[in-house]
mmCIF file of C-alpha atoms in Angstrom:
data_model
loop_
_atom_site.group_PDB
_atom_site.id
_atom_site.type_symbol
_atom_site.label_atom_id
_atom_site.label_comp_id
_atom_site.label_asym_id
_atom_site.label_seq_id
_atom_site.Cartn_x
_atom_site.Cartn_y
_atom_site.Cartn_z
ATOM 1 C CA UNK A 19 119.961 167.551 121.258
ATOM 2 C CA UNK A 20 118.660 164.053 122.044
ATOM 3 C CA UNK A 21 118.434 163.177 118.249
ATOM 4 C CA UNK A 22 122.326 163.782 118.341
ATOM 5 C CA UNK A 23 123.909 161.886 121.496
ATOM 6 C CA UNK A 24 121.565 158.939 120.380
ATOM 7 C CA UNK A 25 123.869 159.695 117.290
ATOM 8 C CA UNK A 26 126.724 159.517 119.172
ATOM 9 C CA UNK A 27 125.519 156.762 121.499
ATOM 10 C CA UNK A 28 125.106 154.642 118.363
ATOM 11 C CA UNK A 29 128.452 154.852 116.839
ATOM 12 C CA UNK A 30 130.260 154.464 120.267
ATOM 13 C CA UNK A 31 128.230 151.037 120.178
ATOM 14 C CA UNK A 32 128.853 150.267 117.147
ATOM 15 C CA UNK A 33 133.030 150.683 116.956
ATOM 16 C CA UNK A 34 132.906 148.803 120.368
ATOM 17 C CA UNK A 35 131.128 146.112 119.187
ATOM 18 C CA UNK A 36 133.265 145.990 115.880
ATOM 19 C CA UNK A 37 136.481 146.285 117.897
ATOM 20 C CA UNK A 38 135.073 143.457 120.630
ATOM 21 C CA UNK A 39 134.851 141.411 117.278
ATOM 22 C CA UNK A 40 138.299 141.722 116.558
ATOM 23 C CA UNK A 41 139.451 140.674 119.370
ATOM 24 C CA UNK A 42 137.657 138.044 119.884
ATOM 25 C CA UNK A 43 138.391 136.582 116.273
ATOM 26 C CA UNK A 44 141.730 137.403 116.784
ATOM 27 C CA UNK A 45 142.251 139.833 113.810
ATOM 28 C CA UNK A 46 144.517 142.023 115.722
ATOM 29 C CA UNK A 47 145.714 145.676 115.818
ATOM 30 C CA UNK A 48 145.049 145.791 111.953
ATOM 31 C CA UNK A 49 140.971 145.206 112.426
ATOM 32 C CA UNK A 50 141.304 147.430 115.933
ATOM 33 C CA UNK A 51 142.553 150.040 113.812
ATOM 34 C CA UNK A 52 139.728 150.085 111.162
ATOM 35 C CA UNK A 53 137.413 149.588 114.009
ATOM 36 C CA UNK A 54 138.690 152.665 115.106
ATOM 37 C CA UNK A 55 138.752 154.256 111.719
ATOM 38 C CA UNK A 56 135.253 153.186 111.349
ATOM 39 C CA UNK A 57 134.123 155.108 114.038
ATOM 40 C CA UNK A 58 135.771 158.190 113.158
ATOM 41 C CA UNK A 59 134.382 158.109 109.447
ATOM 42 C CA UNK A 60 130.719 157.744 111.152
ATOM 43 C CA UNK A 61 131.603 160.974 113.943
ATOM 44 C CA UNK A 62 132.825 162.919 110.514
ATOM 45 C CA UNK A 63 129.203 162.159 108.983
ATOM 46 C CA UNK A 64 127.051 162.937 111.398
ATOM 47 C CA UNK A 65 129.054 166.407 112.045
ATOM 48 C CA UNK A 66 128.635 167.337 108.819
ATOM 49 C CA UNK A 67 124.262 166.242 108.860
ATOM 50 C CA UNK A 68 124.293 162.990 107.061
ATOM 51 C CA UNK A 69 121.957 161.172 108.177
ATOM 52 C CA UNK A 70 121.143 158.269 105.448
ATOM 53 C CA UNK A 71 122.616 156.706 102.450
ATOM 54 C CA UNK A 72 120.999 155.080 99.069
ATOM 55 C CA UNK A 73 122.434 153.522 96.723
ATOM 56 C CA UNK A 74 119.705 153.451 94.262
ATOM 57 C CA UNK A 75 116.002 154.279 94.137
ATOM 58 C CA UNK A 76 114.382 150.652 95.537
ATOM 59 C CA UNK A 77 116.668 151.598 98.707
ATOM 60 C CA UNK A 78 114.666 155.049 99.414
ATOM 61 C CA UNK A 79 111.506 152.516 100.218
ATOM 62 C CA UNK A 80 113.809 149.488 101.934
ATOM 63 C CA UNK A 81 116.239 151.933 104.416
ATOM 64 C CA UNK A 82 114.242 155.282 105.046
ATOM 65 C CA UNK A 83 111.628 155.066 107.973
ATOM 66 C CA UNK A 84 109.108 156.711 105.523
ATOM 67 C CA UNK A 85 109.664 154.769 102.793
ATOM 68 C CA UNK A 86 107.077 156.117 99.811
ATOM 69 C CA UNK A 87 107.113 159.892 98.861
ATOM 70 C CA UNK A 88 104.052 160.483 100.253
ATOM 71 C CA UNK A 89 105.041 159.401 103.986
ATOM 72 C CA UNK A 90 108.618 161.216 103.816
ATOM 73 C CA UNK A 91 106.534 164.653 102.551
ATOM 74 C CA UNK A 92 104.292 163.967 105.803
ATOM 75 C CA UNK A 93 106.871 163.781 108.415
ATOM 76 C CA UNK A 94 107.556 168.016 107.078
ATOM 77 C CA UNK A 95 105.819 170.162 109.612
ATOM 78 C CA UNK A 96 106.526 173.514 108.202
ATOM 79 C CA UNK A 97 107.360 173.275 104.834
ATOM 80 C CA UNK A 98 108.283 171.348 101.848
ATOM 81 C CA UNK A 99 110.212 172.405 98.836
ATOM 82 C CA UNK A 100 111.808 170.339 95.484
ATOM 83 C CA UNK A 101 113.757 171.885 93.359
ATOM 84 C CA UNK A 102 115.099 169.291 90.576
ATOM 85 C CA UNK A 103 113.946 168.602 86.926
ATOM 86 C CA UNK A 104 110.332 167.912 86.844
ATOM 87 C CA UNK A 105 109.858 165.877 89.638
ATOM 88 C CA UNK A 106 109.151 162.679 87.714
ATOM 89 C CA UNK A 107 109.349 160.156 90.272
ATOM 90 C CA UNK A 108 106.380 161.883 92.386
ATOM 91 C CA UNK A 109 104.143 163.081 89.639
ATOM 92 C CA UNK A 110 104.496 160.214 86.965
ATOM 93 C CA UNK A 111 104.492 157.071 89.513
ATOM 94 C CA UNK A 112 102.979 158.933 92.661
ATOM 95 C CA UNK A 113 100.675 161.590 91.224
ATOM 96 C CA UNK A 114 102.364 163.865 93.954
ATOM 97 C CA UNK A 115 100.413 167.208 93.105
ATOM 98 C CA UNK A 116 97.109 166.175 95.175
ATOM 99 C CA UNK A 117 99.031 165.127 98.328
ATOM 100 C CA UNK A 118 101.203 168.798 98.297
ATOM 101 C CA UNK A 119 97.900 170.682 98.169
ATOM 102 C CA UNK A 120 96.519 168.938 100.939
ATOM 103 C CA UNK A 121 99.373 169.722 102.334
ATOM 104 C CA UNK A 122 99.230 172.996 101.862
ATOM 105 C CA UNK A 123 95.677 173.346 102.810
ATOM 106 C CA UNK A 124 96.774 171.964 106.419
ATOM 107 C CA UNK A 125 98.876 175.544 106.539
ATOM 108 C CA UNK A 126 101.931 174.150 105.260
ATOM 109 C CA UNK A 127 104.545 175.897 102.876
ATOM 110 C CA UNK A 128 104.836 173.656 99.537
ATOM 111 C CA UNK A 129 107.338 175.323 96.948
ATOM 112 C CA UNK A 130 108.198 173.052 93.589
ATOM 113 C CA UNK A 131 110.528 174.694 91.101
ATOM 114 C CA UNK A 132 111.389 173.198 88.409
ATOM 115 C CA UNK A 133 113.136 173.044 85.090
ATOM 116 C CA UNK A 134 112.067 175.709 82.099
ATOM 117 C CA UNK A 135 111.253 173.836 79.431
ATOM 118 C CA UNK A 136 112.445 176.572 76.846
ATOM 119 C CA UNK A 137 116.002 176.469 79.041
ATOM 120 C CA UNK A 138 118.387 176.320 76.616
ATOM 121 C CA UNK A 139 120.212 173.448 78.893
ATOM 122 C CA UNK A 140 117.435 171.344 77.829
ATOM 123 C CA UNK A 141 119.922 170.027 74.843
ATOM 124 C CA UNK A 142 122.499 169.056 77.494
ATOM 125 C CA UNK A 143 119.994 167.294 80.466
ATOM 126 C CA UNK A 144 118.698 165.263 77.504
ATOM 127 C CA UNK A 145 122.142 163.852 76.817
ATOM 128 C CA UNK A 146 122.677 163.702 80.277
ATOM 129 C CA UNK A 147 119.791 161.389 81.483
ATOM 130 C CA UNK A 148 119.751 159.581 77.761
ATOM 131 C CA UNK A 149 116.526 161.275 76.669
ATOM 132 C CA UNK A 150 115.032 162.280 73.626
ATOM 133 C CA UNK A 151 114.664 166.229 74.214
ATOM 134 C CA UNK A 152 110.916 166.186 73.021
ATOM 135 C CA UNK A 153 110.817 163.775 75.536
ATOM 136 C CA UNK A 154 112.328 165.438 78.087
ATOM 137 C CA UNK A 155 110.317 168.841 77.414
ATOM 138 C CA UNK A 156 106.973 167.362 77.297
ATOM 139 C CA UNK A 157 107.541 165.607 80.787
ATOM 140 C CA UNK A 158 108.557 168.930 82.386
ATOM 141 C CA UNK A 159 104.972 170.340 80.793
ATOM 142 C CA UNK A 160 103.138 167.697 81.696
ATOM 143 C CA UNK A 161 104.020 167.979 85.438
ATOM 144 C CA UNK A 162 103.538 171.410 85.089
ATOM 145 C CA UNK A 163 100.111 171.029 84.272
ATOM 146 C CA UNK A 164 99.698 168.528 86.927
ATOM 147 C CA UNK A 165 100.812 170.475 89.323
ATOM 148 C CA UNK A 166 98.513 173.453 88.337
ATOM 149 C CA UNK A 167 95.871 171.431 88.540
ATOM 150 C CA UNK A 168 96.516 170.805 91.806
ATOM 151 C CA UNK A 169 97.176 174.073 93.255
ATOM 152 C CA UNK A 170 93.878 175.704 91.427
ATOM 153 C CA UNK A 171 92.298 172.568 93.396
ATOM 154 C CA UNK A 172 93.042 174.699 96.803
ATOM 155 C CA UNK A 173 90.971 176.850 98.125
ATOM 156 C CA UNK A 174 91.910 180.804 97.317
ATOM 157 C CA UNK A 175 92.629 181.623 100.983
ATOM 158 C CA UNK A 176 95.101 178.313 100.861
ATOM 159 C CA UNK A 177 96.611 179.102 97.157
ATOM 160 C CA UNK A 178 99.678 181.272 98.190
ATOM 161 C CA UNK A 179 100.736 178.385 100.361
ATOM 162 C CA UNK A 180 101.477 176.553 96.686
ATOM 163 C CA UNK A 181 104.225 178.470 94.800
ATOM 164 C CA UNK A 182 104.896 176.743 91.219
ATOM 165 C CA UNK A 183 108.029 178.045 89.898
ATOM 166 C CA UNK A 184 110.771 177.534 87.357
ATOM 167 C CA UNK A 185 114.231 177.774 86.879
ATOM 168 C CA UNK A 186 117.215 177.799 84.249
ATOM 169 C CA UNK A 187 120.435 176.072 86.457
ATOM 170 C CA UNK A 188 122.745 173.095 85.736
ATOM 171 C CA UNK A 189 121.657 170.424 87.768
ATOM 172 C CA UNK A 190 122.973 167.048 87.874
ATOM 173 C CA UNK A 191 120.793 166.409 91.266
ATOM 174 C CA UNK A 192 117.087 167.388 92.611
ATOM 175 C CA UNK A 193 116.329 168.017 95.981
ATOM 176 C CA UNK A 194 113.418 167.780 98.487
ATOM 177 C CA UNK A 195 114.321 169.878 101.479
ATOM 178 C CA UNK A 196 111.718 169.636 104.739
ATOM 179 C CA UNK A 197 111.053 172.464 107.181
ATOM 180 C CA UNK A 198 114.549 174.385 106.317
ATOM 181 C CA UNK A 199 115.290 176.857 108.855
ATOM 182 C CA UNK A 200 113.681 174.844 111.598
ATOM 183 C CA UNK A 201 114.790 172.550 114.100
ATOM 184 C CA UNK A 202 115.468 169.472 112.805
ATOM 185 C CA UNK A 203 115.132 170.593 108.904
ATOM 186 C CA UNK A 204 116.191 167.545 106.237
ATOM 187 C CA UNK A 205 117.440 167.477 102.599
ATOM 188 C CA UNK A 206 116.993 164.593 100.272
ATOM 189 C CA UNK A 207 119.385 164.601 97.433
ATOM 190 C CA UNK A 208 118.797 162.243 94.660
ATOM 191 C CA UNK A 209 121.995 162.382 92.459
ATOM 192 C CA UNK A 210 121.577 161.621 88.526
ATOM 193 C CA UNK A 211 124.018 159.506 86.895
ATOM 194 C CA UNK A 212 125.266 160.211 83.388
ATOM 195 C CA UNK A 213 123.406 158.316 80.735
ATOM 196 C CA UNK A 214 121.346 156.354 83.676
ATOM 197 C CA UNK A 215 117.981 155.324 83.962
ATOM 198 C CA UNK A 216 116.442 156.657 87.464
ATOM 199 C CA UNK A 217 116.321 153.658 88.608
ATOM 200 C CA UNK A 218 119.938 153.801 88.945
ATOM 201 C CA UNK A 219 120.533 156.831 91.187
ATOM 202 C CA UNK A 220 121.770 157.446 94.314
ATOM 203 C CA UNK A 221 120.689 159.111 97.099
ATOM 204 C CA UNK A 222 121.873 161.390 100.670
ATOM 205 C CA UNK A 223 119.610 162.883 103.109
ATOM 206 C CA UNK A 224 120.740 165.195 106.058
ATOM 207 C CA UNK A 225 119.470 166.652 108.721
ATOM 208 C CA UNK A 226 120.340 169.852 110.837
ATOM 209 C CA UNK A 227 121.503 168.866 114.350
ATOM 210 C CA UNK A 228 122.307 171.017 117.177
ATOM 211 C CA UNK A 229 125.865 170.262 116.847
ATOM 212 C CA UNK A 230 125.918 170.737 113.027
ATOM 213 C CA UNK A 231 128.515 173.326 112.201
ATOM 214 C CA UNK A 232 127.560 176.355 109.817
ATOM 215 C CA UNK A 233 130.119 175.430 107.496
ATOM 216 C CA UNK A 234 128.876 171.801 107.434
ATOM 217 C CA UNK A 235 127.981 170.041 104.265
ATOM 218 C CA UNK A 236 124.645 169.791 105.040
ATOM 219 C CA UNK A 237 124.149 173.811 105.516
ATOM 220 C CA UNK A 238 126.453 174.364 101.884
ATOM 221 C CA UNK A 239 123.594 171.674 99.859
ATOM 222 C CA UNK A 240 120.666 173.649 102.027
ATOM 223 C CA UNK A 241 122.335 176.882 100.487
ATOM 224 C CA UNK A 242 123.022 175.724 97.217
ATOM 225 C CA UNK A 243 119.210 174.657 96.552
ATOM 226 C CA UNK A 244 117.565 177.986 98.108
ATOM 227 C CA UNK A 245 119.848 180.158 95.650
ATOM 228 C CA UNK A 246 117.950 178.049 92.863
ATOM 229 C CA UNK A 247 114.959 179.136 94.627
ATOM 230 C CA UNK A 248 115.122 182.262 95.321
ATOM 231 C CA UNK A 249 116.714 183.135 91.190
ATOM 232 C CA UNK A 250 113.537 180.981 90.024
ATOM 233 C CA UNK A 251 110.553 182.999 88.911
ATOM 234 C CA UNK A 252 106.863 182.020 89.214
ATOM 235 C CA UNK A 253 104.982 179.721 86.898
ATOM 236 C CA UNK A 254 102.275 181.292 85.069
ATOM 237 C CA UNK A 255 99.563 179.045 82.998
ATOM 238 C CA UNK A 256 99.438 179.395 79.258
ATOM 239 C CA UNK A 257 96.553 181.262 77.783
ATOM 240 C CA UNK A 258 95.544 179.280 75.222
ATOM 241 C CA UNK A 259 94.471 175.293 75.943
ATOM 242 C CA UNK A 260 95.533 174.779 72.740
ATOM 243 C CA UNK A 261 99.790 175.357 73.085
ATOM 244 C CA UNK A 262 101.903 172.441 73.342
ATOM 245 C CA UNK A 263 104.567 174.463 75.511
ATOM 246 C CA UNK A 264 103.195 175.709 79.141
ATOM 247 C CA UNK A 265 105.290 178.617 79.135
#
C-alpha cells in the first residue's frame, strides 16, 4: 500500500511542478492542459502495474535499480520464471544457469521454459529476429544444455526447485516474471522487433499493487505467460552425448 501512494505522491509532484513551470514561463492554458494530461497518462499507468519503461537493452542496466540480470533475479523472494526463446541474453553474455541454481538451492522456485527446437515455428522466429535457423536451433540447444548442467549441479533434495521446460507458442516477446502470486510480484517484458538485433529491443516491467485492478494489463501479460507455462512440458536430456538436437 505504501509502494502505491508513494506512486501517487510522485505524480501529484510531478504535474504540479510541470504545471508551476508553465506558469511561470508563461506558456499558458495550452502547457496547463498537458500538464494536466501528463498526469493523467502517469495515474492510467500505474493503475494498470507499469512500473518502468526501456527503450532498448543498454537502458535495462542505466534506469532499473538492479541493473544486471543477476541483481534483478535477486530482488525475487519466492520465485522466478522466463518463458521466452532461449534466454540468450542471460546464458550467452551472463552464464545465467549457475546463479538460478543457487537460487534455487536457497528454497526458491526457478522455472525456464523455453522454445522447442524441433517447433515447427522455428522457420518463422528465424525470419523474425534475422537468423539463420541452424543458428537459431543450435542456440536454443546450447542453453539447454547449459541449463542442465546447472540444475544436475543442485543437490537432489534441491532439484525439483529447477523445472527446465519447453514450449511450441508464437512469441514475439520473453518474459521474466518474479514471485507471481505474491505481494508485490513483477514482470519484465522484453519485446523483439522484426528483423532487429537484441540490442534493439524494448522493454516494460510491472508490478502488482494493491490498487491494481484484476482486469489490469499487468494481470492479462501475468496470464498470458503462465498459460505458456502451464501447456509447456518438461525437458528431458538426450540419451546419447553424441546427438546434435537435445530433444
Amino acid at each position: 500500500m505504501g509502494t502505491f501512494f508513494l506512486g501517487v505522491l510522485a505524480s501529484v509532484v510531478a504535474a504540479l511542478f510541470l504545471s508551476l513551470m508553465a506558469y511561470l514561463l508563461g506558456f499558458g492554458r495550452a502547457s496547463l492542459k498537458d500538464a494536466r494530461y501528463a498526469w493523467q497518462v502517469t495515474r492510467r499507468l500505474r493503475r494498470n502495474g507499469i512500473l518502468n519503461f526501456f527503450a532498448n537493452r543498454s537502458e535495462y542496466v542505466k534506469h532499473r535499480k538492479n541493473g544486471t540480470i543477476r541483481d534483478y533475479l535477486r530482488t525475487a523472494e519466492h520465485s522466478i520464471s522466463y518463458v521466452g526463446f532461449w534466454l540468450a541474453h542471460g546464458v550467452e553474455i551472463s552464464n545465467i544457469g549457475h546463479e538460478l541454481a543457487s537460487l534455487a538451492k536457497e528454497g526458491k522456485f526457478v522455472e525456464v521454459v523455453l522454445l522447442n527446437p524441433k517447433s515447427e515455428l522455428i522457420p518463422a522466429l528465424s525470419t523474425y529476429l534475422n537468423l539463420p535457423e541452424p543458428s537459431v536451433v543450435k542456440r536454443i540447444n546450447d542453453a539447454l544444455s547449459h541449463l542442465q548442467q546447472a540444475r544436475d549441479s543442485l543437490p537432489a533434495d534441491h532439484a525439483h526447485l529447477f523445472r527446465l521446460k519447453l514450449h511450441s507458442q508464437l512469441l514475439t516477446a520473453s518474459a521474466f516474471l518474479l514471485d507471481t502470486n505474491k505481494p508485490g510480484a513483477k514482470v519484465l517484458v522484453d519485446f523483439k522487433l522484426f528483423g532487429s538485433d537484441r540490442d534493439n529491443t524494448f522493454g516494460i516491467e510491472f508490478q502488482e499493487l494493491d490498487k491494481t485492478t484484476p482486469s489490469s494489463l499487468s494481470q492479462r501479460v501475468t496470464n498470458a505467460y503462465r498459460k505458456i507455462s502451464s501447456s509447456a512440458r518438461d525437458f528431458k536430456p538426450p540419451t546419447s552425448t553424441h546427438s546434435n538436437n537435445v530433444i
